[in-house]
């Protein structure tokens, strides 16, 4: 350890690792994992999201899950919130849709209008 | 990618209740669902909720579960980690106000009156990983001091902050440091007093177990300020986990160059060693501690000269309590003015208390200086257990004062308590309800001192013995009213003439109890124990009923 700058680097690295702290997250993705969601393949969706984020080295996004939100016919449901913007609810997000969702909404900041549940 | 973390309370109590097996079971369940790559499992220090051990916190939600049994694990993992719902049936009873709940940063601010300084990281970080400490600004105060501040500036900042020693006496820390800084000597030492043998006090243990680096960083800063390059931590012998965590922390800090030679290329070196006590209460007294640290029998030295002049191995030495040292880095990093914005004008900052006794929620709290006992009991203790009224509290362990209901609304800080003839002490709050007998309490306390007196001086060696004998006679209805007066006289004499703080502190409980509960002592002399606790020989002729407190 030679300097404060070096310490700062370690801090950033550790924070990234600890990104689950919540406050430092840039965005959050919530996967509906009620029984209906799981039956509709929400587990696979979740796995795909985690894999995608990892491959793209996106470290500042929290992925959490939630129970059934009462829109069973749209499962798997994925909700995305970027910063303090409004929570966007998507329906029928299967593994095939995951890469595009992350590219457009998480990385591009633009919700994918046609998948939004209204 | 890791999306969730499961932190299991890893304190000794939880361990003895099978936290280890719970960890294994959680891991097995996670493997069953194929979640092992996305959910991280680990131990964390004290969570602060002693009532729900063994406990588990699941982040990022920060959900606290407990007390958890082995057979609860499958349900917990399936519900929360697989399906993503809160496992309602296993939740720890809600207790937002206790201030002792495990929190995640997003939840900060919800806990009223709880600006945490000392326990900011405890329960959040993995104490065996230095990087987690660094992630929460760890070692930045040291870095700042070494690169931007002179030793004199560090010293001045601590002075300006008005930080007072948290070991019991509330001595101004900056002043103590300046005595050592002003000494010309080739070698000076920083000693951390982690003996913590005061009955009912365990705050230092929880700090050491939950955030060991905070103490190390405070010691290094003290060393820089006063010109010491070596530190010693004197840890109570029974604190096995604290010692292990400290050793790990020291090794990690040295490996990273945050302790050791030429820290951050500044030319400043600081080495820290650990020394284990062997279970004598008197070794918490600073000069007895030094004797013990030097390998001799732990008996107090003559003061003056004070340790700041002739201390460890005859060199100028700063001795500070664990909690005192844990306050140092935040002050240096943030500022003296920030610190003074907390607490009261005369005693800034926060105080960590352990609360125990007849309240609904016992445990660890960090509250601003100046909070009243009534607030602490109502807000953090969840009120008196079974709504039995408050009778008295003992602050600061055995050497602490008995606080009568009249003092319930006195702001708790060092100066104000002293003005009311009481002491804040080290930070144990023993809360007693009206079913407790004051003579019985005084007797238990005196038995402790009788056992722990080191025997060096007569007033304490003989006085504690005689006082405990007399109290025992009183418990058995075999003492007279004159005996009560004699007890008071003896207590005064021992307090005045004892050689060290142990003997001087031993009679405090009796003297303060006599102030508010004299008639209860006298009732015993007349043959009755009003609460019916004492093994009186005769039937109480008349029952005094105390009610209406709190
Ligand atoms: C009998 C006795 C026991 C003590 N035990 C402790 C202890 O366990 N921990 C502690 O920090 N201070 C203890 N003290 C107080 C120390 O002597 C000393 O004042 C303190 O460590 C100074 O640190 P501070 O200025 O940071 O409070 C004890 C004092 C006496 C008289
Ligand atoms: S007061 Fe008690 S503990 Fe202190 S030196 Fe005297 S005998 Fe020992």
XYZ file of C-alpha atoms and ligand atoms in Angstrom:
707
model
C 0.000 0.000 0.000
C 1.684 3.147 -1.157
C -0.994 5.798 -1.362
C -4.557 6.878 -0.819
C -5.189 6.351 -4.514
C -4.299 2.718 -4.152
C -6.625 2.435 -1.170
C -9.365 4.038 -3.229
C -8.911 1.359 -5.900
C -9.312 -1.386 -3.335
C -12.383 0.325 -1.994
C -13.971 0.458 -5.421
C -13.154 -3.153 -6.082
C -14.577 -4.196 -2.733
C -17.676 -2.104 -3.250
C -18.290 -3.710 -6.590
C -18.015 -7.058 -4.980
C -20.337 -5.886 -2.268
C -22.621 -4.154 -4.728
C -25.484 -5.882 -2.965
C -25.356 -3.092 -0.468
C -28.196 -1.531 -2.398
C -27.375 2.142 -2.242
C -24.631 1.965 -4.775
C -26.718 0.094 -7.290
C -27.552 1.918 -10.481
C -30.520 -0.247 -11.267
C -32.476 -3.155 -9.961
C -34.070 -6.090 -11.699
C -36.801 -7.953 -9.898
C -37.916 -11.347 -11.100
C -41.336 -12.609 -10.094
C -40.802 -15.988 -8.541
C -44.124 -17.060 -7.235
C -45.189 -20.603 -7.978
C -46.773 -19.350 -11.198
C -43.577 -17.570 -12.205
C -41.435 -20.575 -11.529
C -43.841 -22.789 -13.454
C -43.605 -20.387 -16.377
C -39.811 -20.540 -16.353
C -38.838 -17.643 -14.099
C -35.903 -19.615 -12.748
C -34.412 -19.910 -16.178
C -35.033 -16.231 -16.746
C -33.284 -15.392 -13.504
C -30.317 -17.574 -14.391
C -30.118 -15.999 -17.815
C -30.180 -12.485 -16.331
C -27.400 -13.270 -13.896
C -25.341 -14.857 -16.648
C -25.858 -11.948 -19.019
C -24.873 -9.376 -16.405
C -21.795 -11.323 -15.537
C -20.706 -11.736 -19.139
C -21.117 -8.047 -19.778
C -19.347 -7.147 -16.523
C -22.277 -5.136 -15.300
C -21.546 -4.859 -11.606
C -23.855 -2.148 -10.367
C -27.211 -3.797 -10.827
C -29.042 -5.662 -8.093
C -31.060 -8.682 -8.995
C -33.724 -9.653 -6.536
C -36.800 -11.735 -6.676
C -40.260 -11.278 -5.452
C -43.387 -13.304 -5.057
C -46.379 -13.372 -7.342
C -47.602 -9.878 -8.132
C -50.970 -11.057 -9.368
C -50.369 -10.983 -13.103
C -50.006 -14.702 -13.490
C -50.850 -14.867 -17.156
C -47.919 -12.626 -17.970
C -45.309 -14.702 -16.164
C -42.377 -14.744 -16.159
C -42.588 -11.181 -15.000
C -39.502 -9.034 -14.722
C -39.466 -5.553 -13.272
C -36.702 -3.100 -14.008
C -35.923 0.128 -12.266
C -33.095 2.339 -13.400
C -31.999 4.910 -10.840
C -34.970 6.721 -9.397
C -37.072 6.279 -12.527
C -40.381 4.531 -12.392
C -40.484 0.782 -12.026
C -41.233 -0.843 -15.376
C -43.061 -4.162 -15.395
C -42.424 -6.558 -18.252
C -44.386 -9.715 -19.032
C -43.418 -13.000 -20.609
C -39.693 -12.510 -20.335
C -38.269 -15.847 -21.333
C -34.564 -16.520 -21.668
C -34.579 -15.459 -25.311
C -35.719 -11.968 -24.419
C -33.169 -11.411 -21.686
C -30.182 -10.186 -23.749
C -32.249 -7.587 -25.556
C -33.857 -6.415 -22.342
C -30.472 -5.835 -20.765
C -29.021 -4.170 -23.836
C -31.913 -1.784 -24.261
C -33.104 -0.985 -20.782
C -30.154 -1.559 -18.465
C -27.387 -0.474 -20.784
C -29.294 1.823 -23.113
C -31.656 3.264 -20.538
C -34.679 2.890 -22.844
C -37.533 0.590 -21.801
C -38.626 -2.002 -24.360
C -42.122 -0.698 -24.966
C -43.721 -3.732 -26.615
C -43.023 -6.036 -23.644
C -44.360 -3.771 -20.979
C -47.418 -4.993 -19.112
C -50.004 -2.252 -19.000
C -22.932 -13.658 -10.376
C -23.824 -13.313 -6.735
C -27.287 -11.884 -6.273
C -27.893 -12.484 -2.597
C -25.924 -13.007 0.550
C -26.910 -14.996 3.561
C -25.127 -13.835 6.672
C -25.289 -16.042 9.734
C -24.602 -14.667 13.176
C -21.189 -16.003 14.077
C -20.857 -14.870 17.673
C -20.008 -17.406 20.364
C -23.603 -17.711 21.537
C -24.854 -18.520 18.065
C -21.992 -20.935 17.583
C -22.942 -22.777 20.720
C -26.520 -22.889 19.448
C -25.448 -24.609 16.264
C -24.817 -21.740 13.827
C -22.219 -23.934 12.170
C -24.713 -26.648 11.321
C -27.190 -24.071 10.130
C -24.591 -22.785 7.709
C -23.955 -26.277 6.397
C -27.658 -26.917 6.063
C -28.201 -23.680 4.156
C -25.389 -24.556 1.813
C -26.842 -28.009 1.247
C -30.285 -26.571 0.499
C -28.836 -24.012 -1.879
C -27.017 -26.787 -3.699
C -30.282 -28.698 -3.924
C -31.888 -25.811 -5.803
C -28.724 -25.148 -7.788
C -28.350 -21.706 -6.246
C -24.859 -22.075 -4.877
C -23.305 -19.810 -7.508
C -25.713 -16.962 -6.996
C -26.112 -16.953 -3.262
C -23.153 -16.388 -1.008
C -23.177 -17.748 2.521
C -20.972 -16.472 5.321
C -20.675 -15.608 8.953
C -20.969 -12.082 10.224
C -20.197 -10.690 13.668
C -22.736 -9.756 16.235
C -26.050 -8.767 14.723
C -27.084 -7.015 17.865
C -30.284 -8.975 18.406
C -29.402 -11.237 21.263
C -32.987 -12.333 21.555
C -33.105 -14.068 18.185
C -29.890 -16.057 18.005
C -28.905 -17.903 15.958
C -29.998 -15.371 13.389
C -29.665 -15.068 9.648
C -29.835 -11.907 7.562
C -30.540 -12.170 3.885
C -29.249 -9.320 1.755
C -29.982 -7.292 -0.301
C -33.369 -7.131 1.369
C -31.789 -7.085 4.797
C -34.374 -9.488 6.147
C -33.649 -10.775 9.610
C -34.659 -14.302 10.538
C -34.307 -15.869 13.926
C -34.064 -17.645 16.232
C -33.503 -20.260 13.590
C -33.622 -23.998 14.120
C -32.001 -26.516 11.830
C -35.368 -27.741 10.670
C -36.336 -24.211 9.579
C -33.595 -24.085 6.968
C -35.367 -25.868 4.069
C -38.362 -23.562 4.355
C -36.161 -20.482 4.569
C -34.138 -21.370 1.496
C -37.115 -22.453 -0.533
C -39.195 -19.411 0.274
C -36.714 -16.615 0.314
C -33.913 -17.712 -1.931
C -35.670 -19.964 -4.370
C -39.091 -18.373 -4.631
C -38.084 -14.943 -3.497
C -40.699 -14.333 -0.870
C -40.126 -13.432 2.690
C -40.519 -16.507 4.878
C -42.948 -14.782 7.203
C -43.154 -17.523 9.785
C -39.420 -17.375 10.457
C -38.990 -13.620 10.655
C -37.426 -12.234 13.768
C -40.069 -10.344 15.722
C -40.195 -6.810 14.349
C -38.219 -4.420 16.381
C -37.347 -1.459 14.263
C -36.850 0.788 17.233
C -34.552 -1.424 19.190
C -31.728 0.036 17.233
C -30.049 -3.284 17.357
C -31.503 -4.736 14.224
C -29.202 -5.806 11.443
C -29.391 -3.234 8.734
C -28.327 -2.725 5.209
C -27.328 0.717 3.979
C -30.590 1.279 2.171
C -32.365 0.995 5.436
C -30.211 3.429 7.306
C -32.072 6.370 8.669
C -35.065 4.298 9.592
C -33.709 3.722 13.038
C -34.594 6.761 14.985
C -31.912 8.447 16.993
C -29.392 6.002 15.747
C -26.535 7.707 14.074
C -24.052 4.948 14.384
C -20.406 5.756 14.671
C -18.839 2.856 16.450
C -21.175 0.149 15.207
C -21.569 1.564 11.733
C -20.138 -1.517 10.107
C -20.741 -4.212 12.701
C -23.317 -6.640 11.405
C -22.909 -5.449 7.837
C -19.405 -6.374 6.921
C -17.592 -9.657 7.027
C -15.131 -8.927 9.837
C -12.523 -11.363 8.579
C -12.196 -9.594 5.256
C -10.193 -6.377 5.295
C -11.574 -5.353 1.921
C -15.050 -5.118 3.351
C -13.746 -2.738 5.970
C -12.067 -0.729 3.230
C -15.286 -0.715 1.220
C -16.862 1.189 4.092
C -14.136 3.830 4.228
C -11.807 1.717 6.341
C -8.212 2.961 6.627
C -9.105 6.167 4.822
C -8.711 8.129 8.030
C -5.229 6.717 8.450
C -4.473 7.426 4.810
C -5.742 10.967 5.187
C -3.755 11.560 8.358
C -0.528 10.208 6.901
C -0.779 12.086 3.642
C -2.422 15.347 4.602
C -2.107 15.939 8.332
C 0.726 16.416 10.765
C 0.681 14.463 14.032
C -0.142 17.724 15.796
C -3.160 18.218 13.567
C -4.457 14.745 14.306
C -4.028 15.417 18.003
C -5.757 18.780 17.721
C -8.698 17.231 15.868
C -9.228 14.692 18.621
C -8.952 17.437 21.218
C -11.444 19.601 19.334
C -13.868 16.711 19.057
C -14.063 16.529 22.871
C -13.990 12.745 22.662
C -14.029 11.254 26.154
C -12.718 7.869 27.160
C -15.401 5.208 26.946
C -13.720 2.889 29.463
C -15.691 4.305 32.349
C -14.176 7.491 33.640
C -14.820 9.707 30.633
C -11.361 11.259 30.648
C -10.769 13.590 27.652
C -8.926 11.504 25.082
C -7.178 14.409 23.366
C -5.760 15.581 26.682
C -4.480 12.103 27.494
C -2.799 11.884 24.115
C -1.230 15.307 24.497
C 0.438 14.223 27.756
C 2.153 11.420 25.869
C 2.867 13.532 22.791
C 4.621 16.027 25.044
C 7.011 13.436 26.466
C 10.510 13.095 25.094
C 11.209 9.373 24.785
C 12.734 6.978 22.267
C 9.852 4.630 22.673
C 6.165 5.194 23.352
C 3.263 2.773 23.336
C -0.441 2.673 22.576
C -2.308 0.133 24.682
C -5.851 -0.884 23.926
C -7.768 -1.908 27.008
C -9.952 -4.787 25.857
C -10.104 -6.503 29.230
C -13.794 -5.760 29.652
C -14.478 -7.702 32.813
C -17.230 -5.492 34.142
C -20.194 -7.798 34.730
C -22.900 -7.254 32.149
C -20.689 -5.282 29.808
C -19.889 -6.820 26.464
C -19.856 -3.909 24.067
C -16.118 -4.092 23.453
C -16.368 -7.726 22.538
C -19.026 -6.987 19.969
C -16.966 -4.164 18.509
C -13.899 -6.389 18.287
C -15.807 -9.290 16.815
C -17.825 -7.219 14.381
C -15.322 -4.614 13.250
C -11.793 -5.375 14.461
C -10.043 -3.110 11.961
C -11.769 -0.058 13.402
C -9.812 -0.529 16.617
C -6.549 -1.189 14.793
C -6.971 1.950 12.720
C -7.733 3.979 15.839
C -4.582 2.674 17.488
C -2.433 3.517 14.481
C -3.863 7.034 14.418
C -3.145 7.407 18.120
C 0.392 6.205 17.477
C 0.852 8.751 14.714
C -0.520 11.555 16.884
C 1.690 10.901 19.905
C 4.777 9.470 18.230
C 4.419 5.805 19.145
C 5.301 3.008 16.760
C 4.022 0.064 18.743
C 0.627 -0.940 20.042
C -0.594 -3.673 22.364
C -4.108 -4.970 22.732
C -4.851 -6.516 26.109
C -7.806 -8.807 25.492
C -9.875 -10.500 28.110
C -8.868 -14.176 28.203
C -12.342 -15.523 27.573
C -12.750 -13.586 24.334
C -11.593 -16.370 22.023
C -13.430 -15.203 18.936
C -12.383 -11.589 19.407
C -8.761 -12.672 19.640
C -9.037 -14.771 16.510
C -10.640 -11.916 14.584
C -8.023 -9.466 15.816
C -5.168 -11.724 14.793
C -6.662 -12.171 11.353
C -7.190 -8.448 11.073
C -3.628 -7.619 12.106
C -2.226 -10.108 9.608
C -4.376 -8.775 6.799
C -3.540 -5.159 7.549
C 0.156 -5.969 7.643
C -0.045 -7.912 4.404
C -1.600 -4.890 2.748
C 0.887 -2.485 4.222
C -1.738 -0.692 6.315
C 0.121 -1.654 9.462
C 3.799 -2.436 9.835
C 6.780 -0.550 8.471
C 6.550 2.627 6.450
C 2.766 2.676 6.099
C 1.696 4.168 2.766
C 5.227 5.320 2.090
C 4.865 7.966 4.775
C 7.798 6.913 6.910
C 5.382 6.134 9.762
C 5.538 2.590 11.135
C 3.147 0.955 13.528
C 3.103 -2.621 14.786
C 0.304 -4.131 16.853
C 0.569 -7.112 19.187
C -2.047 -9.062 21.048
C -1.859 -10.101 24.688
C -4.402 -12.291 26.388
C -5.535 -11.607 29.934
C -6.235 -14.389 32.358
C -9.509 -13.392 33.888
C -8.779 -10.984 36.734
C -11.126 -8.028 36.958
C -8.467 -5.782 38.445
C -6.377 -6.152 35.271
C -8.815 -3.793 33.563
C -7.435 -1.064 35.824
C -4.825 0.552 33.665
C -1.743 0.156 35.856
C -2.571 -3.426 36.859
C -3.054 -4.053 33.173
C 0.432 -2.773 32.475
C 1.898 -5.016 35.158
C 0.113 -7.978 33.656
C 1.206 -6.968 30.161
C 4.781 -6.965 31.394
C 4.340 -10.523 32.582
C 3.970 -9.736 36.275
C 1.131 -10.280 38.693
C -1.685 -7.878 37.923
C -1.749 -5.471 40.833
C -2.141 -1.715 40.523
C 0.815 0.651 40.584
C 1.135 3.880 42.483
C -0.195 6.797 40.504
C 1.379 9.264 39.834
C 3.457 8.768 37.834
C 0.635 8.121 35.411
C 1.030 5.737 32.505
C 1.242 8.738 30.195
C 4.652 9.383 31.763
C 5.798 5.991 33.027
C 3.719 3.329 31.382
C 4.369 0.056 29.595
C 8.000 -0.990 30.109
C 8.562 2.356 31.795
C 7.792 4.360 28.662
C 5.071 6.961 28.031
C 1.895 5.089 27.166
C -1.607 5.910 26.004
C -4.177 3.499 27.387
C -7.571 3.680 25.776
C -10.681 1.624 25.790
C -11.793 -0.275 22.677
C -14.808 1.935 22.078
C -12.739 5.106 22.513
C -10.331 3.926 19.837
C -13.154 2.906 17.532
C -14.336 6.532 17.560
C -11.010 7.920 16.380
C -11.022 7.072 12.663
C -14.521 8.451 12.038
C -13.543 11.721 13.713
C -10.384 12.094 11.644
C -12.201 11.185 8.453
C -15.244 13.366 8.971
C -14.222 16.166 11.369
C -14.395 17.243 14.966
C -17.353 19.469 14.155
C -19.337 16.539 12.800
C -18.615 14.541 15.945
C -19.728 17.427 18.119
C -23.016 17.550 16.249
C -23.844 14.240 17.942
C -24.635 13.829 21.582
C -24.507 16.696 24.051
C -22.327 19.747 24.192
C -20.254 18.492 27.089
C -20.164 14.867 25.965
C -20.320 14.672 22.196
C -20.733 11.506 20.225
C -22.571 8.312 20.824
C -22.392 5.664 23.501
C -22.642 1.952 23.060
C -24.620 0.252 25.795
C -25.447 -3.285 26.574
C -28.916 -3.473 28.037
C -29.972 -6.344 30.205
C -32.373 -7.212 32.956
C -36.107 -6.766 33.198
C -36.836 -5.223 29.810
C -38.490 -6.824 26.824
C -35.525 -6.554 24.522
C -31.994 -6.937 25.736
C -28.999 -6.337 23.560
C -26.620 -3.838 22.157
C -27.499 -0.276 21.269
C -25.602 2.753 20.121
C -27.368 5.947 21.039
C -26.421 9.610 21.214
C -24.936 10.799 24.473
C -27.582 12.556 26.500
C -30.456 10.202 25.825
C -32.415 9.507 29.010
C -32.810 6.157 30.655
C -36.555 6.409 30.245
C -36.176 6.783 26.481
C -33.733 3.915 26.295
C -36.063 1.599 28.160
C -39.148 2.637 26.221
C -37.707 2.889 22.738
C -34.923 0.357 22.705
C -35.764 -1.995 25.524
C -39.326 -2.330 24.333
C -40.573 -1.324 27.758
C -40.383 -3.161 31.051
C -40.919 -6.900 30.816
C -44.478 -7.952 31.636
C -45.133 -4.302 32.434
C -43.714 -4.740 35.918
C -42.715 -1.226 37.034
C -39.169 0.035 37.067
C -37.371 0.084 40.380
C -33.771 0.927 39.616
C -30.982 0.516 37.123
C -27.324 -0.025 37.571
C -25.242 1.795 35.030
C -21.732 0.783 34.247
C -21.502 -2.694 35.663
C -20.736 -3.577 39.249
C -18.844 -0.391 39.970
C -21.758 1.612 38.633
C -24.355 3.650 40.453
C -27.813 2.522 41.355
C -30.122 4.824 39.455
C -33.401 5.469 41.172
C -36.590 6.432 39.319
C -35.835 10.092 40.058
C -32.982 9.913 37.576
C -34.961 8.358 34.754
C -35.160 11.674 32.944
C -31.600 12.811 33.438
C -29.672 13.038 30.163
C -27.069 10.319 30.232
C -23.658 11.786 29.613
C -20.543 11.830 31.755
C -20.845 15.342 33.139
C -24.581 15.379 33.814
C -24.547 12.018 35.523
C -21.680 13.148 37.707
C -23.643 16.230 38.729
C -26.385 13.930 39.901
C -23.961 11.904 41.951
C -24.027 8.986 39.577
C -21.632 7.612 37.011
C -22.165 6.441 33.496
C -19.456 3.836 33.703
C -18.510 1.513 30.941
C -21.846 1.011 29.283
C -23.874 -1.725 30.905
C -27.462 -0.907 31.731
C -28.893 -3.388 34.164
C -32.593 -2.696 34.482
C -34.409 -4.002 37.563
C -38.107 -4.102 38.226
C -39.873 -3.716 41.551
C -39.636 -7.422 42.264
C -35.915 -7.110 42.835
C -34.564 -6.527 46.327
C -32.043 -3.760 46.702
C -30.189 -5.504 49.527
C -29.926 -8.618 47.438
C -28.542 -6.625 44.508
C -26.030 -4.889 46.747
C -24.979 -8.220 48.193
C -24.395 -9.836 44.804
C -22.357 -6.835 43.720
C -20.269 -6.872 46.883
C -19.596 -10.578 46.584
C -18.100 -9.820 43.211
C -15.738 -7.224 44.636
C -14.821 -9.385 47.570
C -13.715 -12.043 45.099
C -11.962 -9.683 42.719
C -10.102 -7.506 45.236
C -6.430 -8.033 44.536
C -5.536 -7.781 48.209
C -2.832 -5.162 47.895
C -4.466 -2.658 50.234
C -6.389 -3.201 53.452
C -9.502 -1.051 52.999
C -10.500 -2.912 49.889
C -9.317 -6.371 50.900
C -11.009 -6.307 54.301
C -13.687 -3.723 53.568
C -15.286 -5.615 50.699
C -15.319 -8.749 52.796
C -16.925 -7.042 55.796
C -19.467 -5.254 53.670
C -20.506 -8.436 51.945
C -20.752 -10.205 55.318
C -22.899 -7.439 56.663
C -25.149 -7.421 53.631
C -25.538 -11.149 53.957
C -26.579 -10.776 57.559
C -29.061 -8.161 56.473
C -30.477 -10.582 53.924
C -31.037 -13.028 56.712
C -32.643 -10.523 59.008
C -29.743 -10.719 61.381
C -28.520 -7.151 61.322
C -29.620 -4.094 63.233
C -30.338 -0.510 62.297
C -26.901 0.423 63.642
C -25.468 -2.089 61.203
C -27.049 -0.175 58.355
C -25.330 2.998 59.554
C -22.111 1.074 59.911
C -22.480 -0.238 56.379
C -22.745 3.310 55.153
C -19.711 4.436 57.133
C -17.695 1.496 55.947
C -18.681 2.130 52.360
C -17.570 5.734 52.652
C -14.279 4.757 54.209
C -13.482 2.123 51.600
C -14.357 4.504 48.788
C -12.065 7.161 50.214
C -9.073 5.100 51.250
C -8.715 2.323 48.729
C -5.608 2.267 46.636
C -7.137 1.853 43.189
C -10.356 2.268 41.300
C -11.556 -1.197 42.191
C -11.812 -0.484 45.901
C -12.941 3.063 45.261
C -15.723 1.821 43.022
C -16.819 -1.146 45.099
C -19.009 0.798 47.553
C -20.662 2.942 44.885
C -23.658 0.661 44.582
C -24.233 0.676 48.343
C -23.813 4.425 48.682
C -26.098 5.248 45.767
C -28.642 2.620 46.813
C -28.747 4.014 50.349
C -29.581 7.420 48.947
C -32.815 6.265 47.365
C -33.691 3.024 49.069
C -32.631 3.522 52.653
C -35.949 2.425 54.069
C -35.627 -0.880 52.282
C -32.273 -1.520 53.972
C -33.845 -0.540 57.272
C -36.802 -2.813 56.694
C -34.353 -5.702 56.478
C -32.796 -4.612 59.756
C -36.286 -4.704 61.222
C -36.869 -8.198 59.963
C -38.644 -7.893 56.643
C -37.671 -8.021 53.027
C -40.313 -5.930 51.242
C -39.980 -7.809 47.976
C -39.787 -11.210 49.599
C -36.577 -12.047 47.794
C -34.262 -12.442 50.763
C -34.044 -15.608 52.815
C -35.211 -13.813 55.960
C -35.348 -15.880 59.111
C -38.545 -14.335 60.341
C -41.808 -13.612 58.634
C -42.047 -10.013 57.482
C -44.268 -8.199 60.007
C -45.244 -5.542 57.544
C -44.973 -5.338 53.770
C -43.905 -2.120 52.196
C -45.436 -1.802 48.758
C -43.620 0.258 46.216
C -45.517 1.278 43.195
C -45.926 4.004 40.669
C -42.478 4.015 39.167
C -42.141 4.514 35.425
C -11.190 -2.126 38.581
C -11.160 -1.443 37.275
C -11.477 -2.148 36.117
C -11.427 -1.535 34.884
N -11.755 -2.270 33.801
C -11.685 -1.684 32.586
C -11.981 -2.436 31.433
O -12.297 -3.622 31.507
N -11.900 -1.821 30.232
C -11.550 -0.513 30.110
O -11.475 -0.009 29.003
N -11.277 0.221 31.191
C -11.324 -0.326 32.420
N -11.024 0.418 33.511
C -10.630 1.821 33.303
C -9.149 1.911 32.951
O -8.407 1.973 34.144
C -8.834 3.150 32.143
O -9.366 4.247 32.773
C -9.366 3.111 30.749
O -8.929 1.978 30.080
C -8.911 4.317 30.005
O -9.423 4.321 28.702
P -10.349 5.496 28.171
O -9.700 6.794 28.519
O -10.388 5.264 26.710
O -11.659 5.323 28.838
C -11.066 -0.170 34.782
C -10.774 0.533 35.922
C -10.812 -0.075 37.156
C -10.477 0.712 38.347
S -8.260 -1.182 45.993
Fe -8.525 -3.406 45.960
S -7.944 -3.995 43.932
Fe -7.147 -1.933 44.245
S -5.114 -2.227 45.048
Fe -6.419 -2.135 46.806
S -6.904 -4.286 47.191
Fe -6.122 -4.203 45.133
